[in-house]
Short mmCIF file of C-alpha atoms and ligand atoms in Angstrom, two decimals:
data_model
loop_
_atom_site.label_atom_id
_atom_site.label_comp_id
_atom_site.label_asym_id
_atom_site.label_seq_id
_atom_site.Cartn_x
_atom_site.Cartn_y
_atom_site.Cartn_z
CA MET H 1 72.04 125.14 149.56
CA ASN H 2 69.65 125.92 146.72
CA ALA H 3 66.46 127.08 148.41
CA LEU H 4 64.48 126.10 145.32
CA ILE H 5 65.15 122.38 145.78
CA ARG H 6 61.92 120.94 147.14
CA GLN H 7 61.92 118.01 149.53
CA ALA H 8 59.83 115.14 148.08
CA ASP H 9 56.80 114.09 150.14
CA ARG H 10 56.82 110.33 150.64
CA TYR H 11 53.84 108.04 150.03
CA VAL H 12 53.65 104.25 149.90
CA VAL H 13 51.43 101.32 148.99
CA ILE H 14 51.38 98.57 151.63
CA GLY H 15 50.41 94.99 150.77
CA ASN H 16 51.52 91.37 150.78
CA PRO H 17 52.32 90.49 148.03
CA ILE H 18 53.07 93.92 146.54
CA ALA H 19 55.62 93.45 143.73
CA HIS H 20 52.86 93.43 141.07
CA SER H 21 51.31 96.75 142.18
CA MET H 22 50.92 99.37 139.43
CA SER H 23 50.29 102.13 141.99
CA PRO H 24 53.89 103.50 141.90
CA PHE H 25 53.61 103.90 138.10
CA ILE H 26 50.24 105.66 138.45
CA HIS H 27 51.25 108.06 141.24
CA ALA H 28 54.58 108.88 139.57
CA ASP H 29 52.63 109.88 136.47
CA PHE H 30 50.19 112.02 138.52
CA ALA H 31 53.11 113.77 140.25
CA ALA H 32 54.90 114.39 136.94
CA GLN H 33 51.75 115.91 135.41
CA LEU H 34 51.46 118.38 138.28
CA ASP H 35 55.22 118.88 138.72
CA LEU H 36 54.97 117.81 142.36
CA PRO H 37 58.07 116.45 144.14
CA LEU H 38 56.47 113.21 145.31
CA GLN H 39 58.09 109.87 146.07
CA TYR H 40 55.89 106.74 146.05
CA GLU H 41 57.18 103.28 146.98
CA ARG H 42 55.95 99.73 147.44
CA VAL H 43 56.13 98.37 151.00
CA LEU H 44 55.86 94.63 151.66
CA ALA H 45 54.46 94.31 155.20
CA PRO H 46 54.76 90.99 157.05
CA LEU H 47 51.36 89.29 157.26
CA ASN H 48 51.37 89.77 161.05
CA GLY H 49 53.09 93.15 160.98
CA PHE H 50 50.76 95.71 159.41
CA VAL H 51 50.35 97.93 162.49
CA GLN H 52 54.10 98.00 163.17
CA THR H 53 54.78 98.79 159.52
CA VAL H 54 52.40 101.78 159.61
CA ALA H 55 53.98 103.05 162.85
CA ALA H 56 57.48 102.84 161.33
CA LEU H 57 56.37 104.64 158.16
CA LYS H 58 54.71 107.41 160.17
CA ALA H 59 57.84 107.80 162.29
CA ALA H 60 59.91 108.07 159.10
CA GLY H 61 57.80 111.02 157.95
CA VAL H 62 55.73 109.27 155.29
CA LYS H 63 52.64 111.40 154.53
CA GLY H 64 50.19 108.74 153.42
CA ALA H 65 49.64 105.17 152.31
CA ASN H 66 47.51 103.15 149.99
CA VAL H 67 46.55 99.85 151.54
CA THR H 68 45.87 96.73 149.54
CA VAL H 69 45.25 93.00 150.05
CA PRO H 70 45.22 91.63 152.74
CA PHE H 71 45.39 94.69 155.02
CA LYS H 72 42.29 96.80 154.24
CA LEU H 73 40.38 95.52 157.28
CA GLU H 74 43.34 96.07 159.60
CA ALA H 75 43.75 99.58 158.22
CA PHE H 76 40.08 100.17 159.01
CA ALA H 77 40.56 98.93 162.58
CA LEU H 78 43.60 101.17 162.99
CA ALA H 79 41.89 104.32 161.71
CA SER H 80 38.71 103.52 163.71
CA ALA H 81 40.43 104.13 167.02
CA ARG H 82 40.35 107.65 168.43
CA PRO H 83 41.78 110.23 167.77
CA HIS H 84 41.85 109.05 164.15
CA THR H 85 38.97 109.62 161.74
CA LEU H 86 37.19 107.69 159.01
CA THR H 87 35.24 108.86 155.98
CA SER H 88 31.66 107.63 155.56
CA ALA H 89 32.77 105.49 152.59
CA ALA H 90 35.36 103.70 154.77
CA GLU H 91 32.83 103.30 157.55
CA PHE H 92 30.28 101.66 155.27
CA ALA H 93 32.87 99.39 153.65
CA GLN H 94 34.53 98.58 157.00
CA ALA H 95 37.70 98.73 154.94
CA VAL H 96 40.34 101.39 154.29
CA ASN H 97 42.47 101.67 151.14
CA THR H 98 43.87 105.17 151.78
CA LEU H 99 45.53 106.51 154.92
CA LYS H 100 46.53 110.14 155.34
CA PHE H 101 49.02 110.80 158.16
CA ASN H 102 48.42 114.27 159.59
CA ALA H 103 51.15 116.43 161.11
CA ASP H 104 49.50 116.21 164.57
CA GLY H 105 49.91 112.41 164.66
CA THR H 106 46.29 111.59 163.79
CA MET H 107 45.32 109.78 160.63
CA LEU H 108 42.39 109.75 158.24
CA GLY H 109 41.13 106.43 156.87
CA ASP H 110 39.32 106.62 153.55
CA ASN H 111 38.05 104.16 150.98
CA THR H 112 38.38 105.48 147.43
CA ASP H 113 37.54 102.20 145.62
CA GLY H 114 33.85 103.00 145.20
CA GLY H 115 34.51 106.62 144.30
CA GLY H 116 37.02 105.44 141.70
CA LEU H 117 34.48 103.02 140.25
CA CYS H 118 31.82 105.74 140.03
CA ARG H 119 34.22 108.15 138.31
CA ASP H 120 35.03 105.50 135.71
CA LEU H 121 31.37 104.55 135.25
CA ASN H 122 30.41 108.20 134.75
CA ARG H 123 33.26 108.65 132.28
CA GLN H 124 31.93 105.74 130.21
CA LEU H 125 28.28 106.68 130.63
CA ARG H 126 29.07 110.23 129.43
CA VAL H 127 30.08 108.74 126.06
CA LEU H 128 26.57 107.26 125.92
CA GLY H 129 24.99 110.60 126.88
CA MET H 130 24.13 109.36 130.38
CA HIS H 131 25.08 109.76 134.03
CA LEU H 132 24.90 107.48 137.08
CA GLU H 133 22.12 109.66 138.55
CA GLN H 134 19.79 108.37 135.85
CA CYS H 135 20.81 104.73 136.26
CA GLN H 136 20.29 101.75 138.49
CA ILE H 137 23.06 99.29 139.29
CA LEU H 138 22.89 95.52 139.11
CA MET H 139 25.83 94.37 141.19
CA ILE H 140 27.04 90.76 141.06
CA GLY H 141 28.68 89.70 144.32
CA ALA H 142 28.29 90.72 147.95
CA GLY H 143 31.81 90.39 149.36
CA GLY H 144 34.40 93.02 150.26
CA ALA H 145 34.75 94.46 146.75
CA ALA H 146 30.98 94.89 146.49
CA SER H 147 30.43 96.48 149.89
CA GLY H 148 33.34 98.85 149.17
CA CYS H 149 31.25 100.53 146.47
CA VAL H 150 27.80 100.92 148.00
CA ALA H 151 28.37 104.24 149.80
CA ALA H 152 29.81 105.71 146.61
CA PHE H 153 26.74 104.58 144.64
CA GLN H 154 24.57 106.41 147.16
CA GLN H 155 26.76 109.53 146.96
CA ALA H 156 26.69 109.40 143.15
CA GLY H 157 22.88 109.53 143.22
CA VAL H 158 22.26 106.07 141.77
CA GLN H 159 18.49 105.39 141.53
CA HIS H 160 18.47 101.80 142.79
CA LEU H 161 20.88 98.97 143.61
CA THR H 162 20.17 95.29 143.03
CA VAL H 163 22.67 92.88 144.60
CA LEU H 164 22.73 89.34 143.23
CA ASN H 165 25.01 86.79 144.85
CA ARG H 166 25.72 83.05 144.95
CA THR H 167 25.00 83.13 148.70
CA VAL H 168 21.62 84.87 148.63
CA SER H 169 21.56 85.81 152.33
CA LYS H 170 24.68 87.95 151.82
CA ALA H 171 23.04 89.77 148.88
CA ARG H 172 19.98 90.54 151.01
CA GLU H 173 22.11 91.69 153.92
CA LEU H 174 24.14 94.10 151.75
CA ALA H 175 20.94 95.44 150.17
CA GLN H 176 19.54 96.10 153.65
CA ARG H 177 22.70 97.97 154.62
CA ALA H 178 22.38 100.05 151.42
CA GLU H 179 18.78 100.92 152.30
CA ALA H 180 19.96 102.05 155.74
CA ILE H 181 22.01 104.79 154.01
CA ASP H 182 19.02 105.77 151.84
CA LEU H 183 19.97 103.90 148.69
CA PRO H 184 16.89 101.95 147.52
CA ALA H 185 18.08 98.35 147.15
CA ALA H 186 17.10 94.68 146.87
CA GLY H 187 19.01 91.40 146.97
CA GLY H 188 18.61 87.92 145.49
CA GLY H 189 20.17 85.00 143.63
CA PHE H 190 21.67 85.12 140.12
CA ASP H 191 18.57 83.73 138.42
CA THR H 192 16.26 86.41 139.87
CA PRO H 193 14.62 88.38 137.04
CA PRO H 194 14.23 92.18 137.28
CA SER H 195 10.46 91.68 137.47
CA HIS H 196 10.92 89.96 140.85
CA PHE H 197 11.80 93.33 142.36
CA ASP H 198 9.71 96.47 142.27
CA ILE H 199 12.51 98.54 140.71
CA PRO H 200 12.32 101.75 138.69
CA GLY H 201 12.66 101.68 134.90
CA ALA H 202 16.06 103.40 134.83
CA PRO H 203 18.81 102.08 132.52
CA VAL H 204 20.83 99.27 134.11
CA VAL H 205 24.58 99.34 134.66
CA ILE H 206 25.85 95.83 135.41
CA VAL H 207 28.87 95.70 137.73
CA ASN H 208 30.67 92.41 138.39
CA ALA H 209 32.12 92.68 141.90
CA SER H 210 32.40 88.92 142.41
CA SER H 211 35.71 87.10 142.30
CA SER H 212 34.26 84.39 140.04
CA SER H 213 36.50 85.48 137.13
CA LEU H 214 39.49 84.24 139.14
CA ASN H 215 38.20 80.70 138.49
CA GLY H 216 37.21 81.56 134.93
CA GLU H 217 33.56 81.29 135.99
CA VAL H 218 30.75 83.66 135.04
CA PRO H 219 27.49 83.92 137.02
CA ALA H 220 24.46 83.21 134.79
CA LEU H 221 22.11 86.18 135.08
CA HIS H 222 18.45 86.11 134.11
CA PRO H 223 18.40 87.29 130.44
CA ASP H 224 15.83 90.03 131.14
CA TRP H 225 18.54 92.08 132.84
CA PHE H 226 20.23 92.63 129.50
CA GLN H 227 17.16 94.24 127.93
CA ARG H 228 17.67 97.43 129.93
CA ALA H 229 21.45 97.22 130.33
CA VAL H 230 23.51 100.07 128.83
CA LEU H 231 26.94 99.18 130.20
CA ALA H 232 28.64 96.16 131.79
CA TYR H 233 31.69 96.61 133.99
CA ASP H 234 34.03 94.01 135.49
CA MET H 235 36.05 95.18 138.49
CA MET H 236 38.78 92.74 137.44
CA TYR H 237 41.26 93.73 134.77
CA ALA H 238 43.82 92.05 132.56
CA ALA H 239 45.62 92.67 129.29
CA GLU H 240 42.99 90.47 127.64
CA PRO H 241 39.19 90.83 128.06
CA THR H 242 38.15 89.12 131.30
CA PRO H 243 35.95 85.96 131.30
CA PHE H 244 32.96 88.15 132.30
CA MET H 245 33.55 90.48 129.35
CA ARG H 246 34.02 87.54 126.97
CA SER H 247 30.72 86.04 128.14
CA LEU H 248 28.96 89.20 126.91
CA SER H 249 30.77 89.51 123.60
CA ASN H 250 27.77 88.30 121.57
CA ARG H 251 25.54 91.01 123.05
CA ASP H 252 25.32 94.55 121.76
CA LEU H 253 26.49 95.96 125.09
CA PRO H 254 29.52 98.16 125.87
CA CYS H 255 31.81 96.25 128.28
CA SER H 256 34.73 97.45 130.35
CA ASP H 257 37.29 95.94 132.66
CA GLY H 258 38.31 97.57 135.97
CA LEU H 259 41.60 99.19 135.00
CA GLY H 260 39.92 102.60 135.00
CA MET H 261 38.67 101.96 138.55
CA LEU H 262 42.27 101.34 139.62
CA VAL H 263 43.43 104.64 138.15
CA PHE H 264 40.45 106.69 139.35
CA GLN H 265 40.65 105.33 142.92
CA ALA H 266 44.32 106.40 142.84
CA GLN H 267 43.28 109.84 141.56
CA GLN H 268 40.89 110.23 144.51
CA ALA H 269 43.61 109.14 146.98
CA PHE H 270 46.04 111.60 145.39
CA GLU H 271 43.46 114.36 145.90
CA VAL H 272 43.02 113.39 149.56
CA TRP H 273 46.78 113.64 150.08
CA THR H 274 47.73 116.66 147.98
CA GLY H 275 44.48 118.55 147.32
CA GLN H 276 45.33 118.47 143.62
CA ALA H 277 43.58 116.60 140.80
CA PRO H 278 45.71 114.97 138.11
CA ASN H 279 44.31 113.96 134.72
CA ALA H 280 43.46 110.29 135.34
CA LEU H 281 42.48 109.61 131.75
CA GLU H 282 45.93 110.54 130.51
CA THR H 283 47.44 108.15 133.07
CA LEU H 284 44.94 105.40 132.22
CA THR H 285 46.13 105.38 128.60
CA LYS H 286 49.72 104.87 129.79
CA VAL H 287 48.77 102.18 132.33
CA ARG H 288 46.88 100.28 129.62
CA GLN H 289 49.92 100.44 127.35
CA ALA H 290 52.17 99.23 130.19
CA LEU H 291 49.82 96.32 130.93
CA LEU H 292 49.79 95.26 127.26
CA ALA H 293 53.58 95.58 127.00
CA LYS H 294 54.05 93.44 130.14
CA ALA H 295 51.72 90.75 128.76
CA LYS H 296 53.67 90.66 125.48
CA GLN H 297 56.93 90.05 127.35
CA GLN H 298 55.49 87.05 129.22
P1 ATR V 301 36.42 90.29 147.52
O1 ATR V 301 37.13 91.07 148.59
O2 ATR V 301 37.22 90.12 146.26
O3 ATR V 301 35.04 90.81 147.26
P2 ATR V 301 35.21 88.20 149.04
O4 ATR V 301 34.83 89.15 150.10
O5 ATR V 301 35.71 86.84 149.40
O6 ATR V 301 36.31 88.82 148.08
O7 ATR V 301 33.92 88.05 148.07
C1 ATR V 301 33.94 87.30 146.90
C2 ATR V 301 32.60 87.43 146.19
O8 ATR V 301 32.66 86.73 144.94
C3 ATR V 301 31.44 86.85 146.96
O9 ATR V 301 30.28 87.57 146.64
C4 ATR V 301 31.39 85.42 146.41
O10 ATR V 301 30.14 84.80 146.52
P3 ATR V 301 29.70 84.06 147.91
O11 ATR V 301 29.29 85.17 148.85
O12 ATR V 301 28.59 83.18 147.54
O13 ATR V 301 30.94 83.33 148.40
C5 ATR V 301 31.68 85.70 144.95
N1 ATR V 301 32.20 84.53 144.23
C6 ATR V 301 33.41 83.94 144.38
N2 ATR V 301 33.54 82.90 143.53
C7 ATR V 301 32.39 82.82 142.82
C8 ATR V 301 31.91 81.96 141.79
N3 ATR V 301 32.66 80.98 141.30
N4 ATR V 301 30.66 82.18 141.30
C9 ATR V 301 29.91 83.19 141.79
N5 ATR V 301 30.30 84.04 142.77
C10 ATR V 301 31.52 83.85 143.28
#
Protein backbone atom coordinates (compact mmCIF):
# COMPACT_ATOMS: atom_id res chain seq x y z
CA MET A 1 0.00 0.00 0.00
CA ASN A 2 1.18 3.53 -0.72
CA ALA A 3 2.44 4.84 2.61
CA LEU A 4 1.85 8.41 1.41
CA ILE A 5 -1.94 7.99 1.30
CA ARG A 6 -3.23 9.83 4.35
CA GLN A 7 -6.33 8.67 6.18
CA ALA A 8 -8.91 11.50 6.31
CA ASP A 9 -9.89 12.69 9.79
CA ARG A 10 -13.67 12.77 10.11
CA TYR A 11 -15.67 15.71 11.46
CA VAL A 12 -19.41 16.35 11.42
CA VAL A 13 -22.09 18.96 12.05
CA ILE A 14 -25.03 17.66 14.10
CA GLY A 15 -28.45 19.33 13.98
CA ASN A 16 -32.13 18.85 13.24
CA PRO A 17 -32.84 20.03 10.58
CA ILE A 18 -29.38 20.00 9.00
CA ALA A 19 -29.81 19.80 5.20
CA HIS A 20 -29.42 23.60 4.85
CA SER A 21 -26.09 23.76 6.73
CA MET A 22 -23.24 25.48 4.87
CA SER A 23 -20.64 24.09 7.30
CA PRO A 24 -19.55 21.20 5.01
CA PHE A 25 -18.83 23.72 2.22
CA ILE A 26 -16.85 25.94 4.63
CA HIS A 27 -14.76 23.17 6.20
CA ALA A 28 -14.07 21.52 2.83
CA ASP A 29 -12.68 24.85 1.65
CA PHE A 30 -10.54 25.25 4.80
CA ALA A 31 -9.15 21.72 4.36
CA ALA A 32 -8.41 22.31 0.67
CA GLN A 33 -6.54 25.54 1.46
CA LEU A 34 -4.29 23.72 3.92
CA ASP A 35 -4.10 20.47 1.92
CA LEU A 36 -5.44 18.52 4.91
CA PRO A 37 -7.17 15.16 4.34
CA LEU A 38 -10.36 16.03 6.21
CA GLN A 39 -13.86 14.66 5.74
CA TYR A 40 -16.81 16.72 7.04
CA GLU A 41 -20.42 15.51 6.92
CA ARG A 42 -23.89 16.57 7.99
CA VAL A 43 -25.53 14.38 10.64
CA LEU A 44 -29.28 14.58 11.27
CA ALA A 45 -29.78 13.51 14.90
CA PRO A 46 -33.25 12.49 16.11
CA LEU A 47 -34.70 15.20 18.38
CA ASN A 48 -34.52 12.78 21.34
CA GLY A 49 -31.29 11.12 20.26
CA PHE A 50 -28.44 13.63 20.52
CA VAL A 51 -26.45 11.81 23.22
CA GLN A 52 -26.72 8.47 21.41
CA THR A 53 -25.69 10.11 18.15
CA VAL A 54 -22.55 11.58 19.75
CA ALA A 55 -21.66 8.21 21.31
CA ALA A 56 -22.01 6.45 17.94
CA LEU A 57 -19.89 9.09 16.18
CA LYS A 58 -17.16 8.83 18.83
CA ALA A 59 -17.18 5.04 18.54
CA ALA A 60 -16.82 5.38 14.76
CA GLY A 61 -13.63 7.41 15.23
CA VAL A 62 -15.01 10.86 14.41
CA LYS A 63 -12.60 13.50 15.78
CA GLY A 64 -14.97 16.38 16.40
CA ALA A 65 -18.39 17.88 15.81
CA ASN A 66 -20.06 21.19 15.30
CA VAL A 67 -23.39 21.34 17.06
CA THR A 68 -26.28 23.44 15.88
CA VAL A 69 -29.98 24.00 16.61
CA PRO A 70 -31.55 22.51 18.71
CA PHE A 71 -28.71 20.64 20.43
CA LYS A 72 -26.31 23.31 21.78
CA LEU A 73 -27.69 23.05 25.33
CA GLU A 74 -27.54 19.25 25.31
CA ALA A 75 -23.97 19.41 24.03
CA PHE A 76 -23.18 21.71 26.94
CA ALA A 77 -24.73 19.26 29.41
CA LEU A 78 -22.76 16.41 27.87
CA ALA A 79 -19.40 18.18 27.99
CA SER A 80 -20.11 19.51 31.51
CA ALA A 81 -19.90 16.05 33.04
CA ARG A 82 -16.50 14.86 34.24
CA PRO A 83 -13.99 13.88 32.88
CA HIS A 84 -14.89 16.19 29.99
CA THR A 85 -13.92 19.87 29.91
CA LEU A 86 -15.49 23.15 28.85
CA THR A 87 -13.93 26.42 27.72
CA SER A 88 -14.86 29.59 29.61
CA ALA A 89 -16.83 30.80 26.56
CA ALA A 90 -18.97 27.63 26.63
CA GLU A 91 -19.40 27.91 30.37
CA PHE A 92 -20.66 31.48 30.15
CA ALA A 93 -22.98 30.72 27.24
CA GLN A 94 -24.18 27.44 28.81
CA ALA A 95 -24.11 26.24 25.22
CA VAL A 96 -21.61 24.30 23.11
CA ASN A 97 -21.24 24.56 19.33
CA THR A 98 -17.92 22.70 19.00
CA LEU A 99 -16.96 19.32 20.44
CA LYS A 100 -13.46 17.88 20.20
CA PHE A 101 -13.21 14.14 20.86
CA ASN A 102 -9.84 13.34 22.41
CA ALA A 103 -8.01 10.04 21.92
CA ASP A 104 -8.38 9.21 25.66
CA GLY A 105 -12.19 9.24 25.41
CA THR A 106 -12.67 12.68 26.98
CA MET A 107 -14.15 15.59 25.08
CA LEU A 108 -13.76 19.35 25.04
CA GLY A 109 -16.86 21.55 24.71
CA ASP A 110 -16.27 24.99 23.25
CA ASN A 111 -18.42 27.83 21.99
CA THR A 112 -16.86 29.63 19.03
CA ASP A 113 -19.91 31.75 18.09
CA GLY A 114 -18.81 34.80 20.08
CA GLY A 115 -15.18 34.45 19.02
CA GLY A 116 -16.33 34.23 15.40
CA LEU A 117 -18.44 37.37 15.82
CA CYS A 118 -15.52 39.28 17.35
CA ARG A 119 -13.17 38.21 14.54
CA ASP A 120 -15.65 39.48 11.96
CA LEU A 121 -16.29 42.72 13.87
CA ASN A 122 -12.55 43.38 14.14
CA ARG A 123 -12.12 42.65 10.44
CA GLN A 124 -14.75 45.27 9.61
CA LEU A 125 -13.57 47.76 12.22
CA ARG A 126 -10.01 47.49 10.85
CA VAL A 127 -11.30 48.96 7.56
CA LEU A 128 -12.50 51.94 9.62
CA GLY A 129 -9.13 52.21 11.40
CA MET A 130 -10.58 50.85 14.66
CA HIS A 131 -10.54 47.81 16.93
CA LEU A 132 -13.03 46.31 19.39
CA GLU A 133 -10.78 47.32 22.30
CA GLN A 134 -11.67 50.95 21.62
CA CYS A 135 -15.39 50.29 21.25
CA GLN A 136 -18.50 49.64 23.27
CA ILE A 137 -21.22 47.25 22.14
CA LEU A 138 -24.93 47.90 22.04
CA MET A 139 -26.46 44.45 21.82
CA ILE A 140 -30.13 43.99 20.91
CA GLY A 141 -31.56 40.80 22.41
CA ALA A 142 -30.81 38.75 25.51
CA GLY A 143 -31.51 35.17 24.41
CA GLY A 144 -29.17 32.32 23.53
CA ALA A 145 -27.49 34.06 20.60
CA ALA A 146 -26.75 37.11 22.75
CA SER A 147 -25.40 35.26 25.78
CA GLY A 148 -23.21 33.19 23.44
CA CYS A 149 -21.16 36.31 22.66
CA VAL A 150 -20.64 38.00 26.01
CA ALA A 151 -17.53 36.09 27.11
CA ALA A 152 -15.92 36.78 23.74
CA PHE A 153 -16.65 40.51 24.10
CA GLN A 154 -14.87 40.44 27.45
CA GLN A 155 -11.92 38.52 25.97
CA ALA A 156 -11.74 40.95 23.04
CA GLY A 157 -11.34 43.85 25.47
CA VAL A 158 -14.61 45.61 24.68
CA GLN A 159 -14.98 48.76 26.83
CA HIS A 160 -18.65 48.39 27.77
CA LEU A 161 -21.71 46.31 26.87
CA THR A 162 -25.26 47.62 26.80
CA VAL A 163 -27.97 44.96 26.43
CA LEU A 164 -31.39 46.15 25.26
CA ASN A 165 -34.22 43.65 25.07
CA ARG A 166 -38.00 43.43 24.66
CA THR A 167 -38.17 41.67 28.03
CA VAL A 168 -36.18 44.15 30.11
CA SER A 169 -35.53 41.80 33.05
CA LYS A 170 -33.60 39.46 30.74
CA ALA A 171 -31.44 42.36 29.50
CA ARG A 172 -30.61 43.34 33.08
CA GLU A 173 -29.85 39.76 34.05
CA LEU A 174 -27.44 39.26 31.12
CA ALA A 175 -25.74 42.58 31.90
CA GLN A 176 -25.26 41.45 35.51
CA ARG A 177 -23.71 38.19 34.32
CA ALA A 178 -21.37 40.19 32.05
CA GLU A 179 -20.30 42.35 34.99
CA ALA A 180 -19.54 39.19 36.96
CA ILE A 181 -16.83 38.37 34.38
CA ASP A 182 -15.46 41.93 34.56
CA LEU A 183 -17.15 43.34 31.48
CA PRO A 184 -18.76 46.67 32.46
CA ALA A 185 -22.40 46.36 31.37
CA ALA A 186 -25.95 47.70 31.71
CA GLY A 187 -29.36 46.50 30.55
CA GLY A 188 -32.67 48.11 29.58
CA GLY A 189 -35.54 48.35 27.11
CA PHE A 190 -35.26 49.36 23.44
CA ASP A 191 -36.28 52.97 24.02
CA THR A 192 -33.55 53.57 26.64
CA PRO A 193 -31.25 56.39 25.47
CA PRO A 194 -27.46 56.13 25.96
CA SER A 195 -27.69 59.00 28.45
CA HIS A 196 -29.70 56.74 30.78
CA PHE A 197 -26.53 54.76 31.47
CA ASP A 198 -23.25 56.10 32.75
CA ILE A 199 -21.28 54.66 29.82
CA PRO A 200 -17.91 55.71 28.40
CA GLY A 201 -17.71 57.80 25.22
CA ALA A 202 -16.25 55.02 23.08
CA PRO A 203 -17.59 54.45 19.54
CA VAL A 204 -20.66 52.20 19.48
CA VAL A 205 -20.91 48.93 17.57
CA ILE A 206 -24.56 47.86 17.31
CA VAL A 207 -25.10 44.08 17.24
CA ASN A 208 -28.55 42.63 16.58
CA ALA A 209 -28.67 39.31 18.42
CA SER A 210 -32.47 39.17 18.59
CA SER A 211 -34.52 36.86 16.41
CA SER A 212 -36.92 39.69 15.51
CA SER A 213 -35.77 39.62 11.86
CA LEU A 214 -37.39 36.19 11.54
CA ASN A 215 -40.76 37.97 11.78
CA GLY A 216 -39.56 40.86 9.63
CA GLU A 217 -39.64 43.07 12.73
CA VAL A 218 -36.99 45.59 13.78
CA PRO A 219 -36.65 46.87 17.36
CA ALA A 220 -36.94 50.69 17.50
CA LEU A 221 -33.84 52.02 19.24
CA HIS A 222 -33.56 55.47 20.76
CA PRO A 223 -32.09 57.65 17.94
CA ASP A 224 -29.23 58.92 20.14
CA TRP A 225 -27.53 55.54 19.80
CA PHE A 226 -26.85 56.24 16.15
CA GLN A 227 -24.90 59.42 16.86
CA ARG A 228 -21.92 57.45 18.15
CA ALA A 229 -22.44 54.28 16.11
CA VAL A 230 -19.65 53.30 13.69
CA LEU A 231 -20.89 49.87 12.61
CA ALA A 232 -24.15 47.89 12.74
CA TYR A 233 -24.11 44.11 12.57
CA ASP A 234 -26.98 41.64 12.24
CA MET A 235 -26.21 38.08 13.34
CA MET A 236 -28.76 36.87 10.78
CA TYR A 237 -27.75 36.49 7.17
CA ALA A 238 -29.44 36.05 3.82
CA ALA A 239 -28.69 36.60 0.15
CA GLU A 240 -30.56 39.91 0.47
CA PRO A 241 -29.94 42.56 3.17
CA THR A 242 -31.83 41.56 6.33
CA PRO A 243 -34.80 43.61 7.65
CA PHE A 244 -32.48 45.08 10.33
CA MET A 245 -29.97 46.19 7.68
CA ARG A 246 -32.74 47.62 5.49
CA SER A 247 -34.07 49.62 8.44
CA LEU A 248 -30.71 51.41 8.63
CA SER A 249 -30.27 52.02 4.91
CA ASN A 250 -31.09 55.74 5.18
CA ARG A 251 -28.35 56.26 7.77
CA ASP A 252 -24.71 56.85 6.95
CA LEU A 253 -23.66 53.73 8.85
CA PRO A 254 -21.76 50.66 7.60
CA CYS A 255 -24.02 47.59 8.03
CA SER A 256 -23.21 43.90 7.84
CA ASP A 257 -25.08 40.65 8.03
CA GLY A 258 -23.81 37.64 10.00
CA LEU A 259 -22.36 35.50 7.21
CA GLY A 260 -18.84 36.43 8.32
CA MET A 261 -19.67 35.28 11.86
CA LEU A 262 -20.64 31.89 10.44
CA VAL A 263 -17.33 31.54 8.61
CA PHE A 264 -15.17 32.89 11.44
CA GLN A 265 -16.81 30.67 14.09
CA ALA A 266 -16.02 27.75 11.76
CA GLN A 267 -12.42 28.98 11.46
CA GLN A 268 -12.09 28.97 15.26
CA ALA A 269 -13.57 25.44 15.47
CA PHE A 270 -11.18 24.27 12.75
CA GLU A 271 -8.28 25.67 14.80
CA VAL A 272 -9.51 23.84 17.93
CA TRP A 273 -9.58 20.57 15.99
CA THR A 274 -6.48 20.80 13.80
CA GLY A 275 -4.31 23.54 15.34
CA GLN A 276 -4.16 25.17 11.92
CA ALA A 277 -5.67 28.49 10.78
CA PRO A 278 -7.23 28.67 7.32
CA ASN A 279 -7.87 31.97 5.53
CA ALA A 280 -11.50 32.64 6.49
CA LEU A 281 -11.81 35.69 4.28
CA GLU A 282 -11.06 33.68 1.17
CA THR A 283 -13.74 31.18 2.21
CA LEU A 284 -16.22 33.94 3.05
CA THR A 285 -16.05 35.26 -0.51
CA LYS A 286 -16.91 31.79 -1.84
CA VAL A 287 -19.72 31.25 0.70
CA ARG A 288 -21.25 34.60 -0.26
CA GLN A 289 -21.14 33.62 -3.94
CA ALA A 290 -22.73 30.24 -3.14
CA LEU A 291 -25.51 31.93 -1.13
CA LEU A 292 -26.27 34.34 -4.00
CA ALA A 293 -26.22 31.51 -6.56
CA LYS A 294 -28.63 29.44 -4.43
CA ALA A 295 -31.01 32.40 -4.10
CA LYS A 296 -31.00 32.92 -7.89
CA GLN A 297 -31.99 29.29 -8.47
CA GLN A 298 -35.01 29.58 -6.15
P1 LIG B 1 -31.81 32.73 20.10
O1 LIG B 1 -31.17 31.43 20.50
O2 LIG B 1 -31.95 32.92 18.61
O3 LIG B 1 -31.17 33.92 20.76
P2 LIG B 1 -33.92 32.96 22.00
O4 LIG B 1 -33.03 32.49 23.09
O5 LIG B 1 -35.34 32.50 21.95
O6 LIG B 1 -33.32 32.63 20.58
O7 LIG B 1 -33.89 34.58 22.05
C1 LIG B 1 -34.55 35.37 21.11
C2 LIG B 1 -34.27 36.84 21.39
O8 LIG B 1 -34.87 37.64 20.37
C3 LIG B 1 -34.81 37.32 22.71
O9 LIG B 1 -33.99 38.36 23.20
C4 LIG B 1 -36.19 37.86 22.29
O10 LIG B 1 -36.72 38.83 23.15
P3 LIG B 1 -37.54 38.39 24.50
O11 LIG B 1 -36.47 38.01 25.50
O12 LIG B 1 -38.30 39.58 24.89
O13 LIG B 1 -38.39 37.21 24.10
C5 LIG B 1 -35.82 38.51 20.97
N1 LIG B 1 -36.96 38.68 20.07
C6 LIG B 1 -37.65 37.71 19.43
N2 LIG B 1 -38.63 38.24 18.66
C7 LIG B 1 -38.56 39.59 18.83
C8 LIG B 1 -39.30 40.69 18.31
N3 LIG B 1 -40.29 40.52 17.44
N4 LIG B 1 -38.95 41.94 18.71
C9 LIG B 1 -37.93 42.11 19.57
N5 LIG B 1 -37.20 41.11 20.11
C10 LIG B 1 -37.51 39.87 19.74
